Coordinates of C-alpha atoms in Angstrom, one line a residue:
X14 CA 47.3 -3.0 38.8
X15 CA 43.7 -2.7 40.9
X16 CA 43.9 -6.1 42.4
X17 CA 46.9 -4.9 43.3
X18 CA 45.7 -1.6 44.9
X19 CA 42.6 -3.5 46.2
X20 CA 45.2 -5.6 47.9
X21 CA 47.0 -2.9 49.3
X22 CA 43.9 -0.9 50.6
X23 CA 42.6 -3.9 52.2
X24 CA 45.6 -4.6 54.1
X25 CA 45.3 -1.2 55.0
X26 CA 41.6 -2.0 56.6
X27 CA 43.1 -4.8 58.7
X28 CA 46.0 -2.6 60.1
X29 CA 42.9 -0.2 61.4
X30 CA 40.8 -2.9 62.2
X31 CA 43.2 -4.6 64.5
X32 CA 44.5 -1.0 66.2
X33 CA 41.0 -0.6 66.8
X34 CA 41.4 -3.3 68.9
X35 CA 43.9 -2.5 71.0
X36 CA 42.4 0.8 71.9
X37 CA 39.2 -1.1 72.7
X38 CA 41.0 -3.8 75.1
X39 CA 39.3 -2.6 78.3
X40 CA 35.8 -3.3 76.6
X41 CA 36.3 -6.0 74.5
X42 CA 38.4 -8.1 77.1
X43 CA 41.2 -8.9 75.2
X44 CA 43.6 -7.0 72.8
X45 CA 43.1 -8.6 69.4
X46 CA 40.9 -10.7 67.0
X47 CA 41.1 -14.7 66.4
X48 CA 43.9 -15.1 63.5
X49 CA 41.4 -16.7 61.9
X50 CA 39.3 -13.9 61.9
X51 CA 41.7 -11.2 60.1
X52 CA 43.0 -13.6 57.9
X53 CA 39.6 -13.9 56.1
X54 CA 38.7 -10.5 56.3
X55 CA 42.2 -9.9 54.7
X56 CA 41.2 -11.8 51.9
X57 CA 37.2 -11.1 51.1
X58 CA 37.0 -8.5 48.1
X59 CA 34.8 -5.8 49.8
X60 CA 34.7 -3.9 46.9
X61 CA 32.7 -6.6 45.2
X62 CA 29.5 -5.6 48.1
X63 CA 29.5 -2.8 47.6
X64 CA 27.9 -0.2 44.3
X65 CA 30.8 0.3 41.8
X66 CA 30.3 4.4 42.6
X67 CA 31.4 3.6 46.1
X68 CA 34.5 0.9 45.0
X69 CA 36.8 3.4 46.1
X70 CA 35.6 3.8 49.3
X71 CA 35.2 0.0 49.8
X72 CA 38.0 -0.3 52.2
X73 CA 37.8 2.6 54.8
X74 CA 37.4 1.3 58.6
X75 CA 34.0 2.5 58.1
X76 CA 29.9 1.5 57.1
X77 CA 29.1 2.7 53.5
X78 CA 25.6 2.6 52.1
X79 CA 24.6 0.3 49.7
X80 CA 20.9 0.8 48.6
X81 CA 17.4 0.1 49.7
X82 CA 18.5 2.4 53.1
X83 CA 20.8 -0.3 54.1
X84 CA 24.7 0.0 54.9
X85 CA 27.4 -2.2 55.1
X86 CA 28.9 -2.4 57.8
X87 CA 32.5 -0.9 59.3
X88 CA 35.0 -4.0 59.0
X89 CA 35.6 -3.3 62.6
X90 CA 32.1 -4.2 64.0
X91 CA 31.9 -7.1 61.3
X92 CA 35.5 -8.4 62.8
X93 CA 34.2 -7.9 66.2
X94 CA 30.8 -9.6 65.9
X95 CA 32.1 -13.0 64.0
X96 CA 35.3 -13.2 66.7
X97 CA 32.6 -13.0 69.2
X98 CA 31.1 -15.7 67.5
X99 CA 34.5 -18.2 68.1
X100 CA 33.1 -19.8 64.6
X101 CA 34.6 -23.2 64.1
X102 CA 34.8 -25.1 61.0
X103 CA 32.1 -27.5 61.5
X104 CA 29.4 -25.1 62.8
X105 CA 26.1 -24.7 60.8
X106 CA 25.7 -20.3 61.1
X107 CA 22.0 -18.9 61.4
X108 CA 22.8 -14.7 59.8
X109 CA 19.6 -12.7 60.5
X110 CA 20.2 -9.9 57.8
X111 CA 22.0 -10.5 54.7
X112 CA 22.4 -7.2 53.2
X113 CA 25.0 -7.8 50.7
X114 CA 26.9 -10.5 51.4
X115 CA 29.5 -9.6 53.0
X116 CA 29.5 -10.5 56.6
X117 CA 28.0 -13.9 54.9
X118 CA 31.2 -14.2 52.8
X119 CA 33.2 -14.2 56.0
X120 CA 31.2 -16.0 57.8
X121 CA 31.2 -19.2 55.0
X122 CA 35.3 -19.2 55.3
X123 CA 35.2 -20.1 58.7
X124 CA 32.1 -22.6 59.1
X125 CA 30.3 -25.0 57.3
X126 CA 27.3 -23.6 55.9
X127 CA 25.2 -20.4 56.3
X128 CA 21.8 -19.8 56.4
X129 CA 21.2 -16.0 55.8
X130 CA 17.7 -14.2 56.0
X131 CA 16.7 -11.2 54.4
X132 CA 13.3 -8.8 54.6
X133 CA 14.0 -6.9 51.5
X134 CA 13.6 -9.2 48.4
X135 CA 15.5 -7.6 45.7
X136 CA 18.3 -7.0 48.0
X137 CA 18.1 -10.5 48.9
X138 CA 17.8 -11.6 45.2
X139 CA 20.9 -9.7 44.2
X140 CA 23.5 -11.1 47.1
X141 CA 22.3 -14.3 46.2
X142 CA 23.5 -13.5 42.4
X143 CA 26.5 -11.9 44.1
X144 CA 27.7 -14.6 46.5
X145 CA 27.0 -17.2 43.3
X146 CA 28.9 -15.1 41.4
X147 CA 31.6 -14.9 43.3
X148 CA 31.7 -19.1 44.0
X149 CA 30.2 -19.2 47.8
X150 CA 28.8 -22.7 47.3
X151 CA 27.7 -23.0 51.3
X152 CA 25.3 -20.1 51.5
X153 CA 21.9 -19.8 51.3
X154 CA 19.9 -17.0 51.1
X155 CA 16.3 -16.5 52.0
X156 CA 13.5 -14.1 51.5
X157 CA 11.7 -13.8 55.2
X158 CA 11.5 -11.8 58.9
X159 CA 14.9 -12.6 60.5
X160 CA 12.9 -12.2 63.8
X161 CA 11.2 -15.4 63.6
X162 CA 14.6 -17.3 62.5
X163 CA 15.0 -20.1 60.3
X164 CA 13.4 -23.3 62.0
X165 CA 13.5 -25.6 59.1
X166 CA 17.5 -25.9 59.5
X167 CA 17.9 -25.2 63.0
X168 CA 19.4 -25.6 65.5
X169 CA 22.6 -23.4 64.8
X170 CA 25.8 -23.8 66.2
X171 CA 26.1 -20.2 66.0
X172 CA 23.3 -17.1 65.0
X173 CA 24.8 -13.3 63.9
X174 CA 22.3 -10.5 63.4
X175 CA 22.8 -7.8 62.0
X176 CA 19.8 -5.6 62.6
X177 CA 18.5 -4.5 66.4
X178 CA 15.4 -5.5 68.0
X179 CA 14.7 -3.8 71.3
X180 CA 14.8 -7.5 73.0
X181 CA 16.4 -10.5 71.7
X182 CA 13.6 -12.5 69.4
X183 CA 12.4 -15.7 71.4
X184 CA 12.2 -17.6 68.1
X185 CA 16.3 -17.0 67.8
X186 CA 17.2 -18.4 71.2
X187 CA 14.8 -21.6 70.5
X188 CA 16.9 -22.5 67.4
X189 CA 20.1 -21.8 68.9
X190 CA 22.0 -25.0 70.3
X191 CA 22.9 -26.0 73.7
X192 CA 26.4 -24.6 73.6
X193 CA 25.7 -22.4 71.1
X194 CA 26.5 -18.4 70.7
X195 CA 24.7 -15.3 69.3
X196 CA 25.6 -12.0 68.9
X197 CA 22.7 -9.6 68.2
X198 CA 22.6 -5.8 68.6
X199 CA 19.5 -4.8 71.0
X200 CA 18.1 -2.0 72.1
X201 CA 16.1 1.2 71.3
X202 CA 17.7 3.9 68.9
X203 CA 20.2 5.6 70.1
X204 CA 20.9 3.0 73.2
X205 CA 21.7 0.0 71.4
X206 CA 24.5 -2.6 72.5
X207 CA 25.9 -5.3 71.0
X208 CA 25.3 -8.4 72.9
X209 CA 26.8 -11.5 73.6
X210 CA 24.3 -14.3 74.2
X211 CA 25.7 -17.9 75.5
X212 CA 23.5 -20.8 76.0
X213 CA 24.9 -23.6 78.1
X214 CA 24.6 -27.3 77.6
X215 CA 21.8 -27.5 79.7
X216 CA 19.9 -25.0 78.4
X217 CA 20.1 -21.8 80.7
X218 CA 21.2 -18.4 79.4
X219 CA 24.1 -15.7 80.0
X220 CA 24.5 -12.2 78.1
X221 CA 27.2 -10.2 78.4
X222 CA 27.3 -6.3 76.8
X223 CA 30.1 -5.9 74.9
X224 CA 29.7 -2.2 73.5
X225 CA 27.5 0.7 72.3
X226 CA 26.6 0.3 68.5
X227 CA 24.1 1.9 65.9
X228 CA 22.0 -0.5 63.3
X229 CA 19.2 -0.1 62.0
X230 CA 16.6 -2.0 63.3
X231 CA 14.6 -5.2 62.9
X232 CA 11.2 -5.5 61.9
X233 CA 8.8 -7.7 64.4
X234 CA 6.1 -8.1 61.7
X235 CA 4.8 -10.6 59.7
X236 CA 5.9 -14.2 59.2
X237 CA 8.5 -14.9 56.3
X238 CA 7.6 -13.1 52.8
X239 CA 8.0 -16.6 51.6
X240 CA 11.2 -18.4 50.0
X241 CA 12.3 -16.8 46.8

């Protein structure tokens, strides 16, 4: 009976999630999400990423906090972001912010593997007990500064961040591929937008603002905290 209402509230999300689209057409360019896209989302347990006070909760079109003063974010942005992405199913995915898992989860339905950075350790220890627990075999989780990237695995097909520097970090569009996309949030507080970065095959760069957002945002300090 609660898979089923799960089921029935997350089918609920994706009806909002994709209206939210069509409203949004003039911004975002087009009316609706990759199929792709919704399909997964229509499919991840979001309830699982979320504390068990807030399970109920787990499938309104909105963020919901989840500890440690981070959120999770509304199912809208997290559809927008990885159909921004165009993920395809060989890419290798860079994902500067881990939080709990979910936009991870997604991520590792539609790509190969997943590389997923994380500042805050214990957060970072318990999505990695949460995404193993749940059988995502193509993520890995690491304890570090997101702003510097991931150089031992790159260069990434594709890089999503989910926290906002006020530019984009030089380190990220170093280890992103010729051909390669990023979507990042940038900006100060309360002027953010979410960003569209393209790198051509030869190497030069085009960015394209797609809309205003608010996330929190990402820490420019040391090196990584070291693997854990």
């Amino acid at each position: 009976m609660e898979n089923r209402q799960h089921d029935l509230m997350r089918q609920q999300m994706i009806a909002e999630v994709v209206a939210d689209a069509v409203f949004l057409t003039a911004q975002l360019g087009k009316s609706a999400f990759a199929a792709r896209v919704i399909e997964v989302m229509g499919k991840i347990p979001r309830h699982e990423f979320v504390p068990l006070e807030l399970q109920p909760y787990a499938y309104l079109n909105s963020p919901l906090p989840v500890g440690y003063g981070k959120t999770i974010s509304q199912p809208f942005i997290i559809a927008l972001m990885t159909d921004l992405l165009q993920p395809d199913p060989g890419d290798v995915a860079l994902e500067v912010g881990a939080g709990v898992g979910y936009q991870a989860a997604i991520l590792s339905e539609l790509v190969k593997r997943v590389y997923s950075i994380e500042i805050i350790e214990e957060l970072a220890l318990d999505t990695r007990r949460r995404l193993g627990r749940l059988g995502y075999r193509n993520i890995e989780v690491r304890v570090g500064n997101g702003y510097y990237g991931w150089s031992e695995n790159s260069p990434y097909d594709k890089i999503i961040v989910t926290a906002a520097p006020d530019l984009i970090p030089p380190p990220l569009i170093a280890q992103l591929k010729p051909g390669g996309r990023m979507v990042i949030p940038t900006g100060i507080p309360d002027k953010q937008q979410l960003v569209l970065l393209e790198k051509t095959e030869s190497g030069k760069l085009a960015t394209r603002e797609v809309l205003p957002v608010r996330f929190s945002e990402l820490e420019e300090g040391s090196d990584f905290a070291g693997a854990a």
